Amino acid sequence: MHKHLPNNINFQKIKDLKLSDIKAMSANIKHIHLKWWQWVLIVFLFLIIAGGIVWICLPKPVEPEYPVVAIETVETDNVSIYGEYVGRVNAQQFVEVRARVEGYLEKMLFDEGTYVEKGQTLFIIDPLLYKANVESAKARLNKAKAQALKAERDLNRIKPLFEENAASQLDLDNAVAAYETSHADVVIGEADLTQAEMVLGYTSVKSPISGFISERNVDIGTLVGPGGKSLLATVVKTDTVRIDFSMTALDYLRSKDRNVNIGQKDSTRNWDSYVTVTLADGREYPYKGLVDFADPQVDPQTGTFSVRAEMPNKDRELLPGQFTRVKMLLDVRENAVVAPSRALEIEKGGAYIYVVRPDSVVERRYVEIGPELENNTVIERGLGKGEKIVVEGFHKLNPGMKVKPVILSTDSIGAKE
């Protein structure tokens, strides 16, 4: 029963105390006198202890729970705007090799599909007839020269005789006419010889440009030229290719709004329109091509206009005639305000973003949006650099609501603002 009481208590002595002894002890306590400052100290300590007990016993205030949202700081950047089109690869030069004279094809002096140099002999057409024409022209020229020499001698003999009245005026006129006619015949003969030699040269068909030659279109022994097949082969220059594609009139208007003239170089810009293309296996071609031409008129049937870019093709990865996907740089927005696309809400009234004020209260901000690039959207109006926007958790927000923002960035994810 008494196991919880202190061991030093003597219950027998307490039982033996008399009532008179207890009264005497009480009388002694009544005669104890405390000073005033001691009473003040006792009361002060009592108040402190009582206040502490009350403070401990009071219920703790409940802090309001604000919705947690992820935010990002709005930044500016130079934004490149691209357009995608379907294009076709064309050779920079595509020349048909044709027979300019008629004759039987005697020789082919190249390997099909190989690289040929400009001026290299490709075909030989039977030259015998044209050699004979050259010899005939030479003979006529020599005859004309001999007649011109005789006419000159005759004129030189008539002139002194005419001055001595030993020859008539008619004799002098005939000598002068013969001299002039013979010299004209010499000029004609020289022209005929030049023409005959030129035609003879056409029997050796040469490459007009340097490039890769196609397979032959005719066989040895075939009659070629004006009366037969004239197309012998084609030579293609492919170390540089052209990328041809079409753009819409709307693309043209948008570029004009930004003072960008497609196909023309502008010294006021630090960039030029270029294109990249995709190879057949889906890889992006490592070289870029500069846009150097845009058709000044729109095709009324398609509503598009042609655009061309030149692109290096040293390794012949691009083949003339193949189709490719073209990505063209249309514009560069310098210091543009950019926001994550996931932070935008689109409704009938427009697009808006929740902006977090310094007091952690959100406001609904309507903005004018521009082009969308990958996961970001250009904000034309309504948002400034340095403002904080909600990127996650805005579906549970209302304007004027206080939130608990959490910065979402690559440097510190989950750090409180």
XYZ file of C-alpha atoms in Angstrom:
417
model
C 0.000 0.000 0.000
C 2.830 2.386 0.835
C 5.281 1.135 -1.761
C 5.194 4.418 -3.661
C 6.023 6.605 -0.576
C 9.575 7.649 0.276
C 11.540 5.192 2.428
C 12.710 7.833 4.938
C 9.229 8.514 6.383
C 8.763 7.163 9.889
C 5.055 6.431 10.243
C 5.404 5.408 13.890
C 6.699 8.813 14.878
C 3.852 10.498 13.043
C 1.365 8.318 14.900
C 2.979 9.211 18.277
C 2.607 12.962 17.734
C 0.193 14.529 20.123
C -2.420 17.119 19.223
C -0.694 19.609 21.482
C 2.543 19.212 19.561
C 0.803 19.894 16.281
C -0.810 23.048 17.647
C 2.547 24.217 18.889
C 4.077 23.791 15.435
C 1.245 25.756 13.848
C 1.732 28.576 16.312
C 5.417 28.750 15.413
C 4.575 29.046 11.682
C 2.232 31.958 12.373
C 5.041 33.857 14.020
C 7.163 33.679 10.760
C 7.398 37.199 9.171
C 8.572 37.832 5.516
C 9.857 41.111 4.143
C 7.797 42.974 1.463
C 10.202 42.371 -1.390
C 10.162 38.676 -0.590
C 6.408 38.699 -0.963
C 6.725 40.562 -4.261
C 9.229 38.009 -5.496
C 6.951 35.138 -4.478
C 3.988 36.723 -6.275
C 6.109 37.415 -9.379
C 7.347 33.842 -9.532
C 3.803 32.618 -9.061
C 2.568 34.753 -11.972
C 5.380 33.528 -14.232
C 4.629 29.907 -13.426
C 0.925 30.448 -13.906
C 1.449 32.246 -17.245
C 3.707 29.472 -18.486
C 1.157 26.877 -17.568
C -1.568 28.845 -19.376
C 0.636 29.345 -22.490
C 1.449 25.650 -22.610
C -2.155 24.693 -22.218
C -3.420 27.080 -24.956
C -4.128 25.412 -28.375
C -1.531 26.214 -31.049
C -2.767 28.410 -33.972
C -3.356 26.464 -37.186
C -1.279 27.810 -40.111
C -3.232 28.121 -43.373
C -2.198 25.582 -46.021
C -1.443 27.328 -49.319
C -1.327 25.352 -52.587
C 2.196 24.473 -53.677
C 3.054 25.514 -57.243
C 6.223 25.223 -59.329
C 7.468 28.475 -60.815
C 10.111 29.607 -63.280
C 11.688 32.981 -63.924
C 10.943 34.494 -67.327
C 14.058 34.903 -69.490
C 14.861 36.456 -72.879
C 16.734 34.736 -75.678
C 17.543 34.964 -79.376
C 14.914 32.734 -80.945
C 15.429 31.178 -84.384
C 12.237 30.597 -86.336
C 12.216 27.838 -88.966
C 9.873 26.632 -91.648
C 9.724 23.115 -93.073
C 9.060 22.331 -96.729
C 9.421 19.548 -99.278
C 12.314 20.173 -101.637
C 14.094 18.572 -104.528
C 17.814 18.224 -105.156
C 18.988 19.430 -108.569
C 22.444 19.510 -110.065
C 24.129 22.870 -110.300
C 24.789 22.133 -113.987
C 23.136 19.477 -116.101
C 24.407 19.505 -119.691
C 23.324 17.279 -122.550
C 26.102 16.103 -124.854
C 24.739 16.073 -128.432
C 26.181 15.324 -131.860
C 26.353 18.522 -133.902
C 27.275 16.818 -137.184
C 25.868 13.788 -138.906
C 27.888 10.613 -139.131
C 28.450 7.164 -137.761
C 29.699 6.884 -134.199
C 33.159 5.342 -134.255
C 34.545 5.499 -130.690
C 33.582 6.133 -127.069
C 36.516 7.367 -124.981
C 35.195 7.312 -121.393
C 33.859 4.971 -118.727
C 30.214 5.452 -117.950
C 29.468 7.037 -114.564
C 32.980 8.401 -114.090
C 34.245 11.928 -113.641
C 35.259 13.731 -116.837
C 37.097 17.012 -117.258
C 35.951 19.986 -119.273
C 37.248 19.645 -122.863
C 37.857 15.906 -122.583
C 37.037 13.996 -125.789
C 34.082 11.680 -125.223
C 33.011 10.409 -128.695
C 34.498 10.220 -132.187
C 32.193 10.516 -135.233
C 33.452 9.307 -138.651
C 35.511 12.340 -139.833
C 36.408 11.312 -143.433
C 33.710 13.363 -145.166
C 34.499 16.440 -143.120
C 38.235 16.099 -143.703
C 37.491 16.058 -147.415
C 35.462 19.227 -147.053
C 38.415 20.872 -145.324
C 40.764 19.896 -148.127
C 38.284 21.212 -150.699
C 37.988 24.503 -148.854
C 41.770 24.800 -148.726
C 41.995 24.252 -152.491
C 39.366 26.902 -153.215
C 41.162 29.315 -150.938
C 44.487 28.715 -152.700
C 42.806 29.271 -156.069
C 41.265 32.529 -154.841
C 44.629 33.685 -153.540
C 46.276 32.944 -156.913
C 43.610 34.888 -158.769
C 43.963 37.742 -156.325
C 47.707 37.813 -156.925
C 47.219 37.892 -160.726
C 44.611 40.649 -160.422
C 46.991 42.701 -158.316
C 49.764 42.358 -160.932
C 47.368 43.299 -163.753
C 46.284 46.401 -161.863
C 49.861 47.393 -161.228
C 50.599 47.183 -165.018
C 47.471 49.115 -166.087
C 47.985 52.089 -163.778
C 51.222 53.415 -165.455
C 49.754 52.850 -168.924
C 46.618 54.756 -168.018
C 48.694 57.649 -166.701
C 50.555 57.769 -170.075
C 47.256 57.511 -171.990
C 48.340 54.148 -173.296
C 45.328 52.386 -171.681
C 41.717 53.410 -171.558
C 39.583 54.131 -168.537
C 37.666 50.940 -169.247
C 40.840 48.882 -168.980
C 41.627 50.468 -165.617
C 38.115 49.897 -164.270
C 38.184 46.251 -165.304
C 41.550 45.748 -163.605
C 40.347 47.362 -160.369
C 37.139 45.272 -160.391
C 39.079 42.082 -160.961
C 41.448 42.953 -158.118
C 38.652 43.646 -155.643
C 36.666 40.564 -156.699
C 39.644 38.285 -156.270
C 40.362 39.622 -152.804
C 36.710 39.078 -151.867
C 37.014 35.509 -153.090
C 40.002 35.071 -150.750
C 37.940 36.221 -147.787
C 35.128 33.832 -148.755
C 37.601 30.999 -149.125
C 39.076 31.684 -145.691
C 35.589 31.650 -144.153
C 34.728 28.388 -145.917
C 37.919 26.827 -144.665
C 37.239 27.981 -141.098
C 33.741 26.564 -141.275
C 34.936 23.261 -142.685
C 37.584 22.947 -139.981
C 35.004 23.780 -137.332
C 32.625 21.119 -138.610
C 35.506 18.662 -138.680
C 36.177 19.517 -135.026
C 32.595 18.590 -134.189
C 33.420 15.000 -135.084
C 35.344 14.902 -131.796
C 32.610 15.356 -129.195
C 34.082 16.962 -126.059
C 32.704 17.458 -122.546
C 31.357 21.007 -122.097
C 31.857 20.963 -118.300
C 33.600 18.973 -115.599
C 31.385 16.475 -113.845
C 30.082 12.938 -113.777
C 28.908 11.489 -117.064
C 25.900 9.272 -117.513
C 25.689 6.075 -119.515
C 25.803 6.440 -123.304
C 22.514 6.785 -125.139
C 23.775 5.322 -128.421
C 25.904 2.384 -129.448
C 29.034 2.357 -131.566
C 28.169 2.369 -135.283
C 24.905 4.262 -134.829
C 24.116 7.126 -137.175
C 24.075 10.250 -135.025
C 23.588 13.899 -135.741
C 20.825 15.902 -137.430
C 19.446 12.898 -139.323
C 19.866 10.442 -136.433
C 20.066 10.448 -132.649
C 21.684 13.594 -131.359
C 21.690 12.999 -127.582
C 24.797 10.993 -126.764
C 25.092 11.376 -122.968
C 24.681 13.869 -120.134
C 27.260 15.422 -117.822
C 26.217 16.483 -114.324
C 28.157 18.805 -112.038
C 27.298 17.705 -108.489
C 30.039 19.091 -106.232
C 27.504 21.841 -105.573
C 23.763 21.175 -105.766
C 20.660 23.321 -105.770
C 17.801 22.768 -103.349
C 14.532 23.889 -104.940
C 11.350 24.192 -102.871
C 8.173 26.263 -102.734
C 6.896 28.686 -100.108
C 3.413 30.078 -99.640
C 2.352 33.667 -100.054
C 1.609 33.712 -96.308
C 5.263 32.922 -95.574
C 6.216 35.835 -97.797
C 3.917 38.254 -95.941
C 5.234 37.136 -92.565
C 8.815 37.659 -93.680
C 7.966 41.145 -94.987
C 6.404 42.014 -91.635
C 9.789 41.301 -90.071
C 11.669 43.196 -92.834
C 13.222 39.964 -94.094
C 13.645 39.716 -97.875
C 13.962 36.043 -98.742
C 16.700 35.370 -101.280
C 18.513 38.667 -100.682
C 21.452 39.418 -98.424
C 20.977 42.151 -95.837
C 24.036 43.828 -94.315
C 21.945 45.158 -91.421
C 21.365 41.614 -90.111
C 23.960 39.420 -88.487
C 22.372 36.310 -90.014
C 21.305 35.064 -93.443
C 18.584 32.635 -94.423
C 19.988 29.132 -94.756
C 18.550 25.676 -95.215
C 19.335 22.212 -93.963
C 18.111 19.005 -95.569
C 17.449 15.461 -94.443
C 19.118 12.460 -96.031
C 17.264 9.333 -97.101
C 18.068 7.552 -93.822
C 16.642 10.379 -91.728
C 19.970 11.956 -90.780
C 20.444 15.684 -91.113
C 22.943 16.640 -93.821
C 25.961 18.229 -92.072
C 26.302 21.167 -94.486
C 24.087 24.232 -94.780
C 23.010 26.018 -97.933
C 22.424 29.751 -98.369
C 19.196 30.930 -99.967
C 20.214 32.902 -103.071
C 17.000 33.177 -105.093
C 13.270 33.676 -104.613
C 10.857 33.891 -107.528
C 9.369 37.413 -107.733
C 5.915 36.109 -108.624
C 3.458 33.543 -107.268
C 2.267 30.604 -109.312
C -1.504 31.219 -109.662
C -2.223 27.488 -109.842
C -0.493 26.548 -106.581
C -0.360 29.840 -104.680
C 3.361 29.325 -104.013
C 6.617 30.798 -105.235
C 9.907 29.031 -105.896
C 12.924 29.399 -103.618
C 16.427 28.092 -104.243
C 19.468 27.458 -102.092
C 22.945 26.277 -103.052
C 24.594 23.594 -100.946
C 28.032 21.935 -101.094
C 28.050 18.255 -102.031
C 31.687 17.206 -101.956
C 31.002 13.598 -100.968
C 28.038 13.207 -103.371
C 25.657 12.257 -100.579
C 22.930 14.269 -102.294
C 21.838 12.909 -105.658
C 20.117 15.129 -108.238
C 16.447 14.337 -108.573
C 15.849 13.061 -105.050
C 13.243 14.619 -102.754
C 14.162 15.814 -99.283
C 12.759 17.617 -96.273
C 13.972 21.217 -96.152
C 14.262 23.231 -92.938
C 14.757 26.940 -93.577
C 15.701 29.731 -91.166
C 12.985 32.359 -91.633
C 13.742 34.819 -88.865
C 15.728 35.431 -85.686
C 13.878 37.191 -82.850
C 16.539 38.913 -80.797
C 15.968 39.267 -77.017
C 12.513 37.711 -77.269
C 10.540 36.887 -74.118
C 10.181 33.099 -73.943
C 7.910 31.048 -71.672
C 7.389 27.268 -71.381
C 4.437 26.186 -73.480
C 3.076 24.109 -70.602
C 2.527 27.297 -68.575
C 0.019 28.651 -71.111
C -3.720 28.203 -70.881
C -5.741 28.784 -74.058
C -9.392 29.775 -73.971
C -11.817 31.660 -76.166
C -10.755 35.001 -74.729
C -7.116 34.340 -75.497
C -4.073 32.880 -73.798
C -3.123 33.611 -70.195
C -0.423 32.766 -67.680
C -0.496 32.790 -63.886
C 2.099 35.263 -62.602
C 3.307 35.101 -58.981
C 3.717 38.519 -57.366
C 6.398 39.220 -54.725
C 3.762 38.684 -51.977
C 3.126 35.128 -53.328
C -0.291 36.089 -54.680
C -1.077 34.899 -58.209
C -2.706 36.954 -60.932
C -4.078 35.825 -64.268
C -2.157 37.630 -67.023
C -3.474 37.578 -70.584
C -0.644 37.554 -73.126
C -0.157 37.720 -76.880
C 1.668 34.632 -78.052
C 3.995 34.224 -81.024
C 5.641 31.213 -82.653
C 6.031 27.984 -80.733
C 9.484 26.406 -80.830
C 9.989 22.962 -79.372
C 8.716 23.285 -75.760
C 8.758 27.077 -75.563
C 6.533 29.851 -76.890
C 7.487 33.424 -77.761
C 5.435 35.971 -75.778
C 4.878 39.063 -77.907
C 3.144 41.196 -75.244
C 2.016 40.934 -71.642
C 5.046 39.434 -69.919
C 8.439 40.829 -68.967
C 11.857 39.493 -68.160
C 12.394 38.508 -64.528
C 8.741 37.831 -63.697
C 7.882 34.507 -62.087
C 5.238 32.336 -63.692
C 3.511 29.148 -62.609
C 4.502 26.157 -64.708
C 2.991 23.345 -62.629
C -0.077 23.296 -60.406
C -1.961 26.197 -62.004
C -5.088 24.073 -62.566
C -5.998 24.487 -58.873
C -5.507 28.272 -58.805
C -7.828 31.249 -58.890
C -6.784 34.873 -59.398
C -5.841 36.573 -56.121
C -5.035 33.301 -54.347
C -1.942 33.098 -52.199
C 0.363 30.199 -53.019
C 3.491 28.512 -51.796
C 5.908 28.869 -54.741
C 8.712 26.440 -55.371
C 11.399 27.403 -57.861
C 11.754 24.940 -60.710
C 15.123 25.321 -62.403
C 18.075 23.252 -63.485
C 20.213 24.690 -60.671
C 17.858 24.241 -57.759
C 14.817 22.036 -58.050
C 12.653 22.052 -55.014
C 14.335 25.031 -53.315
C 11.822 27.343 -51.722
C 11.578 30.906 -52.821
